[in-house]
Amino acid sequence: MEDFTFNNPTKIIFGKGREREVGKEASAYGKNILLHYGGGSIKKSGLYDRIVASLKEAGLTVFELSGVKPNPRLSLVRKGIDLCHKENIDLILAVGGGSVIDSAKAIAVGYYYKGDVWDLYTGKGSADKALPVATVLTIPAAGSESSTGSVITKEEGNFKRPFDHEVLYPVFSILNPELAYTLPDFQVACGIADMTAHLLERYFTNAKPVGLTDRLIEGALKNIMEYAPVVLSDRKNYDGWAEIMWSGTFAHNNSLNTGRIGDWASHDIEHELSGIYDIAHGAGLAVIFPAWMKYNYKHDIKLFAQWAVRVMNVEQKFRSDEETVLAGIAAFEQFLESLGLAVRLDGVGIDESRLEEMADKATNGDTTTVGNFVKLKKSDVYNVLKLAL
Amino acid sequence: MEDFTFNNPTKIIFGKGREREVGKEASAYGKNILLHYGGGSIKKSGLYDRIVASLKEAGLTVFELSGVKPNPRLSLVRKGIDLCHKENIDLILAVGGGSVIDSAKAIAVGYYYKGDVWDLYTGKGSADKALPVATVLTIPAAGSESSTGSVITKEEGNFKRPFDHEVLYPVFSILNPELAYTLPDFQVACGIADMTAHLLERYFTNAKPVGLTDRLIEGALKNIMEYAPVVLSDRKNYDGWAEIMWSGTFAHNNSLNTGRIGDWASHDIEHELSGIYDIAHGAGLAVIFPAWMKYNYKHDIKLFAQWAVRVMNVEQKFRSDEETVLAGIAAFEQFLESLGLAVRLDGVGIDESRLEEMADKATNGDTTTVGNFVKLKKSDVYNVLKLAL
């Protein structure tokens, strides 16, 4: 097990109707709240009204910045930073999914950063302070509601880049599984692919033994696989959504990577897909992760066999780890397809014309690598993308 | 899944030699540190010197209160509260196992409580503030290093009572698996029984479905069962201790009971054993838990069957859940015996002479019940104790 420091301070407020507590919780951080959200869906569902009512009841002043899009944009982040300065914002309340929360985090950390906030996402700058961010989660997927991460897209050049820092843990997150009832099929599927990928990125590590977190990750994966069909076939199943929502948050709250170093190549490669083609992150992961597995399983075939048997319920072929692993990867592709997702690039509308460009961008012109389990150079990324064709 | 609020702020600092960071961490909380510990073992091992050196290097002033015994005593807690007032203590640093940490927590919360600190443990008083407590863990067992709980024994009458409050989460805990190398066999075994019991108390719940936490608890239990023989047979196995130590902390950090209500009858009953007979808590649990299972499995035989199959690796008897469960309980007793622990009262030196007294004390003279999975009255507790004979 690797040495680690773990300290996740996000307060989780989980259950039916608990968004009504948002005013009381938010009031601990000051008077001026920036309500940050996407489009009209939270207005249509009535969530917007409940939240504004709760905030006003607590005597808070509400400012608004809407218009967050999937793959959230740097331009809106810059607008948010200006607004926070102008209105002396005390807390940014993100109401939505991972894109809204990531955008809120970027505004929060950009608020104190002296230069251009994009510097943080390119590694040119560093941060040690952020405005407090809180969330009301509507899409179980990204895990950003209890994580240190934020991913932003810069429109000029279609660069999508992550920034991670512990100042980005939200101060509190309200998780009401009922809020997921109105999600469309495709968004449900992408969310499940995303939380699954967060667990797999952590699972494939060179640290060993890491017995506890191996088993915890395996348990979370099995639970997601058990309840995914429940919520897909019965959109108002509270118990099913409670399992999926809490699994998605737990998957990414950093307790499951204590003592291990995750891989994250699939995420980095996917960022080039959604950066250039503006596809959903979860849909991109469903294409990239199986290809990444096929390219890399020989690096630690015993770990892949353990995953295949313990998680994918593949019968162990005692005379051939490779058969076991390949059956596991096939079962994983079947699971993703059962969600209604494609597992090949053409299924998300991507042909081979820009594979090299993506491999080049992912590795900054072949000067860096992606991934920790195996460090992939530009040619490796290109090969992974080819396997995804 | 039950609604829940979860917010564990304890910073975990895990790895080889990390007690050397204690001064730097402690300095964030003030100048005056009360070093709280048991007897001479931390002096013999050199740990005491390393910690005092680190604290002094950080410019801190160190006060001391030693003499904590297993089943920590109220009288020392009172002495500690007085000392903290006299010396204007800013942080209590507990160096030891659960007894030392529980004693430190009692001092910390008693410091601000206007009346007698014992009121908190009898339910007569309530608290909303405590001095910060930090820990350097030397015995993987109680989980107190990242929990809300404290258990104290009042010498007059041999009352052993718990107090739980979120102000008792330690501010930071340093976990160095190497510090467990010198533990005697019996203490290792008791620690493993204790952490196992913490997981089982959470597992047996009426909340359902609780798929994620079911699987996480199962994984933690399996990991403990895998690594217990490793550390018992090879006391300086770092990897084994890392697994056991982190499992013990994770077992009790409250993330694994999110959405479920644990039982805790076995703990309450055991407190009467160790209160009266001053036996080790883990040794008492090894006797009580199997008896509790035998008395209560019919309340939810499917849950017990799931545990037997998934955790105890019992082959499912498809025509008889009862056979499956009884095989699971037998396997659990075998596991406890493999640690060198007794699973019957006579093995811990207790005969039947005071069973009724213990049942009476556990239920406050038959006016209250113990447990949530099944609420046990005095006669039930007596029957559980009889089954443990």
PDB file of N, CA, C and O in Angstrom, chain A residues 1 3-16 18 209-212 215-216 219-220 222-223 226-227 239 242-243 246-247 258, chain B residues 1 3-16 18 209-212 215-216 219-220 222-223 226-227 238-239 242-243 246-247 258:
ATOM      1  N   MET A   1       0.843  -1.194   0.000  1.00  0.00           N
ATOM      2  CA  MET A   1       0.000   0.000   0.000  1.00  0.00           C
ATOM      3  C   MET A   1       0.884   1.250   0.000  1.00  0.00           C
ATOM      4  O   MET A   1       1.868   1.317   0.718  1.00  0.00           O
ATOM      5  N   ASP A   3       1.789   5.155   0.832  1.00  0.00           N
ATOM      6  CA  ASP A   3       1.427   6.153   1.850  1.00  0.00           C
ATOM      7  C   ASP A   3       0.362   7.090   1.272  1.00  0.00           C
ATOM      8  O   ASP A   3       0.335   7.335   0.058  1.00  0.00           O
ATOM      9  N   PHE A   4      -0.476   7.600   2.133  1.00  0.00           N
ATOM     10  CA  PHE A   4      -1.480   8.551   1.643  1.00  0.00           C
ATOM     11  C   PHE A   4      -1.920   9.489   2.759  1.00  0.00           C
ATOM     12  O   PHE A   4      -1.753   9.201   3.947  1.00  0.00           O
ATOM     13  N   THR A   5      -2.491  10.621   2.337  1.00  0.00           N
ATOM     14  CA  THR A   5      -3.194  11.529   3.234  1.00  0.00           C
ATOM     15  C   THR A   5      -4.604  11.653   2.676  1.00  0.00           C
ATOM     16  O   THR A   5      -4.780  11.856   1.472  1.00  0.00           O
ATOM     17  N   PHE A   6      -5.580  11.450   3.540  1.00  0.00           N
ATOM     18  CA  PHE A   6      -6.976  11.489   3.079  1.00  0.00           C
ATOM     19  C   PHE A   6      -7.777  12.383   3.997  1.00  0.00           C
ATOM     20  O   PHE A   6      -7.750  12.223   5.219  1.00  0.00           O
ATOM     21  N   ASN A   7      -8.510  13.323   3.390  1.00  0.00           N
ATOM     22  CA  ASN A   7      -9.270  14.262   4.203  1.00  0.00           C
ATOM     23  C   ASN A   7     -10.365  14.872   3.337  1.00  0.00           C
ATOM     24  O   ASN A   7     -10.184  15.894   2.711  1.00  0.00           O
ATOM     25  N   ASN A   8     -11.487  14.195   3.255  1.00  0.00           N
ATOM     26  CA  ASN A   8     -12.613  14.687   2.453  1.00  0.00           C
ATOM     27  C   ASN A   8     -13.632  15.343   3.379  1.00  0.00           C
ATOM     28  O   ASN A   8     -14.345  14.658   4.103  1.00  0.00           O
ATOM     29  N   PRO A   9     -13.701  16.671   3.354  1.00  0.00           N
ATOM     30  CA  PRO A   9     -14.563  17.374   4.305  1.00  0.00           C
ATOM     31  C   PRO A   9     -15.985  17.611   3.814  1.00  0.00           C
ATOM     32  O   PRO A   9     -16.776  18.229   4.536  1.00  0.00           O
ATOM     33  N   THR A  10     -16.340  17.143   2.604  1.00  0.00           N
ATOM     34  CA  THR A  10     -17.680  17.444   2.083  1.00  0.00           C
ATOM     35  C   THR A  10     -18.768  16.806   2.947  1.00  0.00           C
ATOM     36  O   THR A  10     -18.751  15.600   3.189  1.00  0.00           O
ATOM     37  N   LYS A  11     -19.689  17.628   3.395  1.00  0.00           N
ATOM     38  CA  LYS A  11     -20.837  17.136   4.156  1.00  0.00           C
ATOM     39  C   LYS A  11     -21.890  16.631   3.165  1.00  0.00           C
ATOM     40  O   LYS A  11     -22.340  17.384   2.299  1.00  0.00           O
ATOM     41  N   ILE A  12     -22.270  15.372   3.299  1.00  0.00           N
ATOM     42  CA  ILE A  12     -23.258  14.777   2.405  1.00  0.00           C
ATOM     43  C   ILE A  12     -24.625  14.782   3.099  1.00  0.00           C
ATOM     44  O   ILE A  12     -24.760  14.266   4.211  1.00  0.00           O
ATOM     45  N   ILE A  13     -25.596  15.353   2.418  1.00  0.00           N
ATOM     46  CA  ILE A  13     -26.962  15.434   2.953  1.00  0.00           C
ATOM     47  C   ILE A  13     -27.838  14.661   1.981  1.00  0.00           C
ATOM     48  O   ILE A  13     -28.133  15.127   0.886  1.00  0.00           O
ATOM     49  N   PHE A  14     -28.200  13.449   2.388  1.00  0.00           N
ATOM     50  CA  PHE A  14     -28.749  12.479   1.438  1.00  0.00           C
ATOM     51  C   PHE A  14     -30.181  12.105   1.796  1.00  0.00           C
ATOM     52  O   PHE A  14     -30.455  11.719   2.939  1.00  0.00           O
ATOM     53  N   GLY A  15     -31.084  12.187   0.840  1.00  0.00           N
ATOM     54  CA  GLY A  15     -32.439  11.677   1.083  1.00  0.00           C
ATOM     55  C   GLY A  15     -33.516  12.478   0.389  1.00  0.00           C
ATOM     56  O   GLY A  15     -33.262  13.492  -0.278  1.00  0.00           O
ATOM     57  N   LYS A  16     -34.722  11.985   0.559  1.00  0.00           N
ATOM     58  CA  LYS A  16     -35.890  12.591  -0.094  1.00  0.00           C
ATOM     59  C   LYS A  16     -36.096  14.045   0.338  1.00  0.00           C
ATOM     60  O   LYS A  16     -36.150  14.346   1.521  1.00  0.00           O
ATOM     61  N   ARG A  18     -34.402  16.652   0.490  1.00  0.00           N
ATOM     62  CA  ARG A  18     -33.469  17.354   1.368  1.00  0.00           C
ATOM     63  C   ARG A  18     -32.921  18.649   0.765  1.00  0.00           C
ATOM     64  O   ARG A  18     -32.245  19.414   1.456  1.00  0.00           O
ATOM     65  N   PRO A 209       0.214  -5.077  -2.072  1.00  0.00           N
ATOM     66  CA  PRO A 209      -1.201  -5.377  -2.107  1.00  0.00           C
ATOM     67  C   PRO A 209      -2.030  -4.161  -1.696  1.00  0.00           C
ATOM     68  O   PRO A 209      -1.572  -3.342  -0.896  1.00  0.00           O
ATOM     69  N   VAL A 210      -3.217  -4.070  -2.253  1.00  0.00           N
ATOM     70  CA  VAL A 210      -4.180  -3.055  -1.857  1.00  0.00           C
ATOM     71  C   VAL A 210      -5.527  -3.772  -1.705  1.00  0.00           C
ATOM     72  O   VAL A 210      -6.500  -3.492  -2.396  1.00  0.00           O
ATOM     73  N   GLY A 211      -5.533  -4.715  -0.767  1.00  0.00           N
ATOM     74  CA  GLY A 211      -6.655  -5.638  -0.632  1.00  0.00           C
ATOM     75  C   GLY A 211      -7.953  -4.965  -0.255  1.00  0.00           C
ATOM     76  O   GLY A 211      -9.011  -5.276  -0.824  1.00  0.00           O
ATOM     77  N   LEU A 212      -7.896  -4.038   0.715  1.00  0.00           N
ATOM     78  CA  LEU A 212      -9.141  -3.414   1.147  1.00  0.00           C
ATOM     79  C   LEU A 212      -9.786  -2.642   0.010  1.00  0.00           C
ATOM     80  O   LEU A 212     -10.964  -2.852  -0.307  1.00  0.00           O
ATOM     81  N   ARG A 215     -11.274  -4.636  -2.821  1.00  0.00           N
ATOM     82  CA  ARG A 215     -12.593  -5.220  -2.526  1.00  0.00           C
ATOM     83  C   ARG A 215     -13.688  -4.151  -2.462  1.00  0.00           C
ATOM     84  O   ARG A 215     -14.825  -4.401  -2.865  1.00  0.00           O
ATOM     85  N   LEU A 216     -13.350  -2.980  -1.956  1.00  0.00           N
ATOM     86  CA  LEU A 216     -14.351  -1.919  -1.903  1.00  0.00           C
ATOM     87  C   LEU A 216     -14.736  -1.468  -3.312  1.00  0.00           C
ATOM     88  O   LEU A 216     -15.915  -1.268  -3.619  1.00  0.00           O
ATOM     89  N   GLY A 219     -16.901  -4.085  -4.901  1.00  0.00           N
ATOM     90  CA  GLY A 219     -18.266  -4.038  -4.373  1.00  0.00           C
ATOM     91  C   GLY A 219     -19.073  -2.913  -4.989  1.00  0.00           C
ATOM     92  O   GLY A 219     -20.247  -3.088  -5.353  1.00  0.00           O
ATOM     93  N   ALA A 220     -18.447  -1.734  -5.130  1.00  0.00           N
ATOM     94  CA  ALA A 220     -19.154  -0.598  -5.721  1.00  0.00           C
ATOM     95  C   ALA A 220     -19.483  -0.881  -7.188  1.00  0.00           C
ATOM     96  O   ALA A 220     -20.590  -0.573  -7.660  1.00  0.00           O
ATOM     97  N   LYS A 222     -19.972  -3.846  -8.587  1.00  0.00           N
ATOM     98  CA  LYS A 222     -21.047  -4.851  -8.650  1.00  0.00           C
ATOM     99  C   LYS A 222     -22.386  -4.220  -8.330  1.00  0.00           C
ATOM    100  O   LYS A 222     -23.417  -4.570  -8.920  1.00  0.00           O
ATOM    101  N   ASN A 223     -22.371  -3.285  -7.384  1.00  0.00           N
ATOM    102  CA  ASN A 223     -23.624  -2.653  -7.025  1.00  0.00           C
ATOM    103  C   ASN A 223     -24.179  -1.799  -8.169  1.00  0.00           C
ATOM    104  O   ASN A 223     -25.381  -1.805  -8.439  1.00  0.00           O
ATOM    105  N   GLU A 226     -25.686  -4.010 -10.633  1.00  0.00           N
ATOM    106  CA  GLU A 226     -26.963  -4.571 -10.175  1.00  0.00           C
ATOM    107  C   GLU A 226     -28.113  -3.570 -10.341  1.00  0.00           C
ATOM    108  O   GLU A 226     -29.218  -3.947 -10.737  1.00  0.00           O
ATOM    109  N   TYR A 227     -27.845  -2.322 -10.035  1.00  0.00           N
ATOM    110  CA  TYR A 227     -28.947  -1.345 -10.015  1.00  0.00           C
ATOM    111  C   TYR A 227     -29.095  -0.543 -11.305  1.00  0.00           C
ATOM    112  O   TYR A 227     -30.110   0.135 -11.475  1.00  0.00           O
ATOM    113  N   ASP A 239     -35.337   3.411  -4.526  1.00  0.00           N
ATOM    114  CA  ASP A 239     -34.270   2.568  -3.980  1.00  0.00           C
ATOM    115  C   ASP A 239     -33.143   2.374  -4.993  1.00  0.00           C
ATOM    116  O   ASP A 239     -31.957   2.425  -4.642  1.00  0.00           O
ATOM    117  N   ALA A 242     -31.248   5.612  -5.266  1.00  0.00           N
ATOM    118  CA  ALA A 242     -30.433   5.844  -4.066  1.00  0.00           C
ATOM    119  C   ALA A 242     -29.125   5.060  -4.180  1.00  0.00           C
ATOM    120  O   ALA A 242     -28.037   5.581  -3.882  1.00  0.00           O
ATOM    121  N   GLU A 243     -29.218   3.818  -4.633  1.00  0.00           N
ATOM    122  CA  GLU A 243     -28.005   3.001  -4.805  1.00  0.00           C
ATOM    123  C   GLU A 243     -27.069   3.594  -5.858  1.00  0.00           C
ATOM    124  O   GLU A 243     -25.855   3.690  -5.656  1.00  0.00           O
ATOM    125  N   TRP A 246     -25.619   7.183  -4.625  1.00  0.00           N
ATOM    126  CA  TRP A 246     -24.596   7.103  -3.579  1.00  0.00           C
ATOM    127  C   TRP A 246     -23.354   6.371  -4.092  1.00  0.00           C
ATOM    128  O   TRP A 246     -22.226   6.727  -3.754  1.00  0.00           O
ATOM    129  N   SER A 247     -23.555   5.380  -4.951  1.00  0.00           N
ATOM    130  CA  SER A 247     -22.398   4.689  -5.547  1.00  0.00           C
ATOM    131  C   SER A 247     -21.568   5.654  -6.385  1.00  0.00           C
ATOM    132  O   SER A 247     -20.329   5.624  -6.350  1.00  0.00           O
ATOM    133  N   THR A 258      -7.389   5.385  -1.626  1.00  0.00           N
ATOM    134  CA  THR A 258      -6.396   5.511  -0.570  1.00  0.00           C
ATOM    135  C   THR A 258      -5.381   4.378  -0.696  1.00  0.00           C
ATOM    136  O   THR A 258      -5.736   3.201  -0.759  1.00  0.00           O
TER     137      THR A 258
ATOM    138  N   MET B   1     -33.011   2.575   1.312  1.00  0.00           N
ATOM    139  CA  MET B   1     -31.917   3.257   2.024  1.00  0.00           C
ATOM    140  C   MET B   1     -32.488   4.353   2.909  1.00  0.00           C
ATOM    141  O   MET B   1     -33.354   5.102   2.470  1.00  0.00           O
ATOM    142  N   ASP B   3     -32.467   7.932   4.898  1.00  0.00           N
ATOM    143  CA  ASP B   3     -31.824   9.238   4.734  1.00  0.00           C
ATOM    144  C   ASP B   3     -30.612   9.327   5.672  1.00  0.00           C
ATOM    145  O   ASP B   3     -30.621   8.714   6.751  1.00  0.00           O
ATOM    146  N   PHE B   4     -29.633  10.077   5.284  1.00  0.00           N
ATOM    147  CA  PHE B   4     -28.490  10.245   6.189  1.00  0.00           C
ATOM    148  C   PHE B   4     -27.756  11.554   5.922  1.00  0.00           C
ATOM    149  O   PHE B   4     -27.895  12.161   4.857  1.00  0.00           O
ATOM    150  N   THR B   5     -26.996  11.966   6.924  1.00  0.00           N
ATOM    151  CA  THR B   5     -26.037  13.060   6.782  1.00  0.00           C
ATOM    152  C   THR B   5     -24.683  12.490   7.172  1.00  0.00           C
ATOM    153  O   THR B   5     -24.566  11.824   8.193  1.00  0.00           O
ATOM    154  N   PHE B   6     -23.712  12.695   6.325  1.00  0.00           N
ATOM    155  CA  PHE B   6     -22.388  12.122   6.569  1.00  0.00           C
ATOM    156  C   PHE B   6     -21.324  13.198   6.394  1.00  0.00           C
ATOM    157  O   PHE B   6     -21.289  13.877   5.363  1.00  0.00           O
ATOM    158  N   ASN B   7     -20.488  13.346   7.389  1.00  0.00           N
ATOM    159  CA  ASN B   7     -19.459  14.377   7.318  1.00  0.00           C
ATOM    160  C   ASN B   7     -18.334  14.012   8.283  1.00  0.00           C
ATOM    161  O   ASN B   7     -18.354  14.396   9.446  1.00  0.00           O
ATOM    162  N   ASN B   8     -17.402  13.234   7.804  1.00  0.00           N
ATOM    163  CA  ASN B   8     -16.273  12.823   8.636  1.00  0.00           C
ATOM    164  C   ASN B   8     -15.058  13.681   8.286  1.00  0.00           C
ATOM    165  O   ASN B   8     -14.441  13.494   7.239  1.00  0.00           O
ATOM    166  N   PRO B   9     -14.704  14.623   9.157  1.00  0.00           N
ATOM    167  CA  PRO B   9     -13.631  15.564   8.824  1.00  0.00           C
ATOM    168  C   PRO B   9     -12.230  15.112   9.230  1.00  0.00           C
ATOM    169  O   PRO B   9     -11.267  15.839   9.014  1.00  0.00           O
ATOM    170  N   THR B  10     -12.098  13.913   9.822  1.00  0.00           N
ATOM    171  CA  THR B  10     -10.774  13.496  10.308  1.00  0.00           C
ATOM    172  C   THR B  10      -9.774  13.361   9.154  1.00  0.00           C
ATOM    173  O   THR B  10     -10.025  12.635   8.196  1.00  0.00           O
ATOM    174  N   LYS B  11      -8.671  14.046   9.281  1.00  0.00           N
ATOM    175  CA  LYS B  11      -7.600  13.927   8.288  1.00  0.00           C
ATOM    176  C   LYS B  11      -6.764  12.701   8.622  1.00  0.00           C
ATOM    177  O   LYS B  11      -6.229  12.594   9.731  1.00  0.00           O
ATOM    178  N   ILE B  12      -6.657  11.772   7.672  1.00  0.00           N
ATOM    179  CA  ILE B  12      -5.888  10.546   7.896  1.00  0.00           C
ATOM    180  C   ILE B  12      -4.509  10.703   7.263  1.00  0.00           C
ATOM    181  O   ILE B  12      -4.395  11.015   6.074  1.00  0.00           O
ATOM    182  N   ILE B  13      -3.495  10.469   8.062  1.00  0.00           N
ATOM    183  CA  ILE B  13      -2.109  10.585   7.601  1.00  0.00           C
ATOM    184  C   ILE B  13      -1.497   9.196   7.765  1.00  0.00           C
ATOM    185  O   ILE B  13      -1.198   8.759   8.873  1.00  0.00           O
ATOM    186  N   PHE B  14      -1.360   8.482   6.655  1.00  0.00           N
ATOM    187  CA  PHE B  14      -1.121   7.040   6.694  1.00  0.00           C
ATOM    188  C   PHE B  14       0.220   6.690   6.066  1.00  0.00           C
ATOM    189  O   PHE B  14       0.492   7.072   4.924  1.00  0.00           O
ATOM    190  N   GLY B  15       1.040   5.939   6.782  1.00  0.00           N
ATOM    191  CA  GLY B  15       2.259   5.432   6.160  1.00  0.00           C
ATOM    192  C   GLY B  15       3.427   5.330   7.115  1.00  0.00           C
ATOM    193  O   GLY B  15       3.344   5.707   8.288  1.00  0.00           O
ATOM    194  N   LYS B  16       4.519   4.832   6.563  1.00  0.00           N
ATOM    195  CA  LYS B  16       5.731   4.595   7.346  1.00  0.00           C
ATOM    196  C   LYS B  16       6.292   5.883   7.945  1.00  0.00           C
ATOM    197  O   LYS B  16       6.514   6.856   7.227  1.00  0.00           O
ATOM    198  N   ARG B  18       5.197   8.262   9.656  1.00  0.00           N
ATOM    199  CA  ARG B  18       4.515   9.554   9.515  1.00  0.00           C
ATOM    200  C   ARG B  18       4.230  10.235  10.851  1.00  0.00           C
ATOM    201  O   ARG B  18       3.800  11.387  10.884  1.00  0.00           O
ATOM    202  N   PRO B 209     -33.400  -1.758   0.338  1.00  0.00           N
ATOM    203  CA  PRO B 209     -32.077  -2.308   0.063  1.00  0.00           C
ATOM    204  C   PRO B 209     -30.968  -1.336   0.468  1.00  0.00           C
ATOM    205  O   PRO B 209     -31.167  -0.131   0.433  1.00  0.00           O
ATOM    206  N   VAL B 210     -29.850  -1.890   0.843  1.00  0.00           N
ATOM    207  CA  VAL B 210     -28.645  -1.102   1.117  1.00  0.00           C
ATOM    208  C   VAL B 210     -27.481  -1.823   0.429  1.00  0.00           C
ATOM    209  O   VAL B 210     -26.538  -2.287   1.058  1.00  0.00           O
ATOM    210  N   GLY B 211     -27.622  -1.896  -0.885  1.00  0.00           N
ATOM    211  CA  GLY B 211     -26.717  -2.721  -1.678  1.00  0.00           C
ATOM    212  C   GLY B 211     -25.273  -2.276  -1.618  1.00  0.00           C
ATOM    213  O   GLY B 211     -24.362  -3.095  -1.469  1.00  0.00           O
ATOM    214  N   LEU B 212     -25.045  -0.961  -1.757  1.00  0.00           N
ATOM    215  CA  LEU B 212     -23.656  -0.491  -1.783  1.00  0.00           C
ATOM    216  C   LEU B 212     -22.960  -0.806  -0.474  1.00  0.00           C
ATOM    217  O   LEU B 212     -21.889  -1.414  -0.462  1.00  0.00           O
ATOM    218  N   ARG B 215     -22.185  -4.436   0.252  1.00  0.00           N
ATOM    219  CA  ARG B 215     -21.001  -4.953  -0.454  1.00  0.00           C
ATOM    220  C   ARG B 215     -19.703  -4.370   0.097  1.00  0.00           C
ATOM    221  O   ARG B 215     -18.674  -5.049   0.140  1.00  0.00           O
ATOM    222  N   LEU B 216     -19.738  -3.107   0.511  1.00  0.00           N
ATOM    223  CA  LEU B 216     -18.520  -2.509   1.072  1.00  0.00           C
ATOM    224  C   LEU B 216     -18.163  -3.175   2.398  1.00  0.00           C
ATOM    225  O   LEU B 216     -16.995  -3.477   2.666  1.00  0.00           O
ATOM    226  N   GLY B 219     -16.763  -6.587   1.738  1.00  0.00           N
ATOM    227  CA  GLY B 219     -15.384  -6.506   1.258  1.00  0.00           C
ATOM    228  C   GLY B 219     -14.403  -6.265   2.393  1.00  0.00           C
ATOM    229  O   GLY B 219     -13.333  -6.887   2.449  1.00  0.00           O
ATOM    230  N   ALA B 220     -14.777  -5.360   3.302  1.00  0.00           N
ATOM    231  CA  ALA B 220     -13.884  -5.068   4.434  1.00  0.00           C
ATOM    232  C   ALA B 220     -13.730  -6.296   5.333  1.00  0.00           C
ATOM    233  O   ALA B 220     -12.630  -6.613   5.799  1.00  0.00           O
ATOM    234  N   LYS B 222     -14.025  -9.462   4.430  1.00  0.00           N
ATOM    235  CA  LYS B 222     -13.206 -10.467   3.744  1.00  0.00           C
ATOM    236  C   LYS B 222     -11.736 -10.090   3.796  1.00  0.00           C
ATOM    237  O   LYS B 222     -10.854 -10.951   3.925  1.00  0.00           O
ATOM    238  N   ASN B 223     -11.472  -8.802   3.688  1.00  0.00           N
ATOM    239  CA  ASN B 223     -10.077  -8.367   3.724  1.00  0.00           C
ATOM    240  C   ASN B 223      -9.449  -8.613   5.099  1.00  0.00           C
ATOM    241  O   ASN B 223      -8.301  -9.047   5.198  1.00  0.00           O
ATOM    242  N   GLU B 226      -8.674 -12.152   5.415  1.00  0.00           N
ATOM    243  CA  GLU B 226      -7.517 -12.542   4.599  1.00  0.00           C
ATOM    244  C   GLU B 226      -6.188 -12.166   5.278  1.00  0.00           C
ATOM    245  O   GLU B 226      -5.233 -12.946   5.259  1.00  0.00           O
ATOM    246  N   TYR B 227      -6.153 -10.987   5.889  1.00  0.00           N
ATOM    247  CA  TYR B 227      -4.876 -10.497   6.402  1.00  0.00           C
ATOM    248  C   TYR B 227      -4.650 -10.783   7.885  1.00  0.00           C
ATOM    249  O   TYR B 227      -3.528 -10.623   8.381  1.00  0.00           O
ATOM    250  N   TYR B 238       4.649  -5.476   6.922  1.00  0.00           N
ATOM    251  CA  TYR B 238       4.090  -4.133   6.741  1.00  0.00           C
ATOM    252  C   TYR B 238       2.805  -4.152   5.926  1.00  0.00           C
ATOM    253  O   TYR B 238       1.799  -3.534   6.298  1.00  0.00           O
ATOM    254  N   ASP B 239       2.847  -4.875   4.802  1.00  0.00           N
ATOM    255  CA  ASP B 239       1.668  -4.904   3.929  1.00  0.00           C
ATOM    256  C   ASP B 239       0.453  -5.450   4.667  1.00  0.00           C
ATOM    257  O   ASP B 239      -0.659  -4.936   4.532  1.00  0.00           O
ATOM    258  N   ALA B 242      -0.730  -2.862   7.124  1.00  0.00           N
ATOM    259  CA  ALA B 242      -1.369  -1.734   6.430  1.00  0.00           C
ATOM    260  C   ALA B 242      -2.830  -2.087   6.115  1.00  0.00           C
ATOM    261  O   ALA B 242      -3.739  -1.278   6.317  1.00  0.00           O
ATOM    262  N   GLU B 243      -3.043  -3.321   5.649  1.00  0.00           N
ATOM    263  CA  GLU B 243      -4.417  -3.759   5.339  1.00  0.00           C
ATOM    264  C   GLU B 243      -5.271  -3.805   6.598  1.00  0.00           C
ATOM    265  O   GLU B 243      -6.417  -3.339   6.609  1.00  0.00           O
ATOM    266  N   TRP B 246      -5.824  -0.071   8.115  1.00  0.00           N
ATOM    267  CA  TRP B 246      -6.734   0.776   7.348  1.00  0.00           C
ATOM    268  C   TRP B 246      -8.154   0.183   7.356  1.00  0.00           C
ATOM    269  O   TRP B 246      -9.148   0.910   7.433  1.00  0.00           O
ATOM    270  N   SER B 247      -8.243  -1.142   7.358  1.00  0.00           N
ATOM    271  CA  SER B 247      -9.571  -1.786   7.457  1.00  0.00           C
ATOM    272  C   SER B 247     -10.234  -1.444   8.783  1.00  0.00           C
ATOM    273  O   SER B 247     -11.438  -1.176   8.836  1.00  0.00           O
ATOM    274  N   THR B 258     -23.690   4.540   6.157  1.00  0.00           N
ATOM    275  CA  THR B 258     -24.542   5.529   5.507  1.00  0.00           C
ATOM    276  C   THR B 258     -25.789   4.838   4.949  1.00  0.00           C
ATOM    277  O   THR B 258     -25.689   3.857   4.216  1.00  0.00           O
TER     278      THR B 258
END
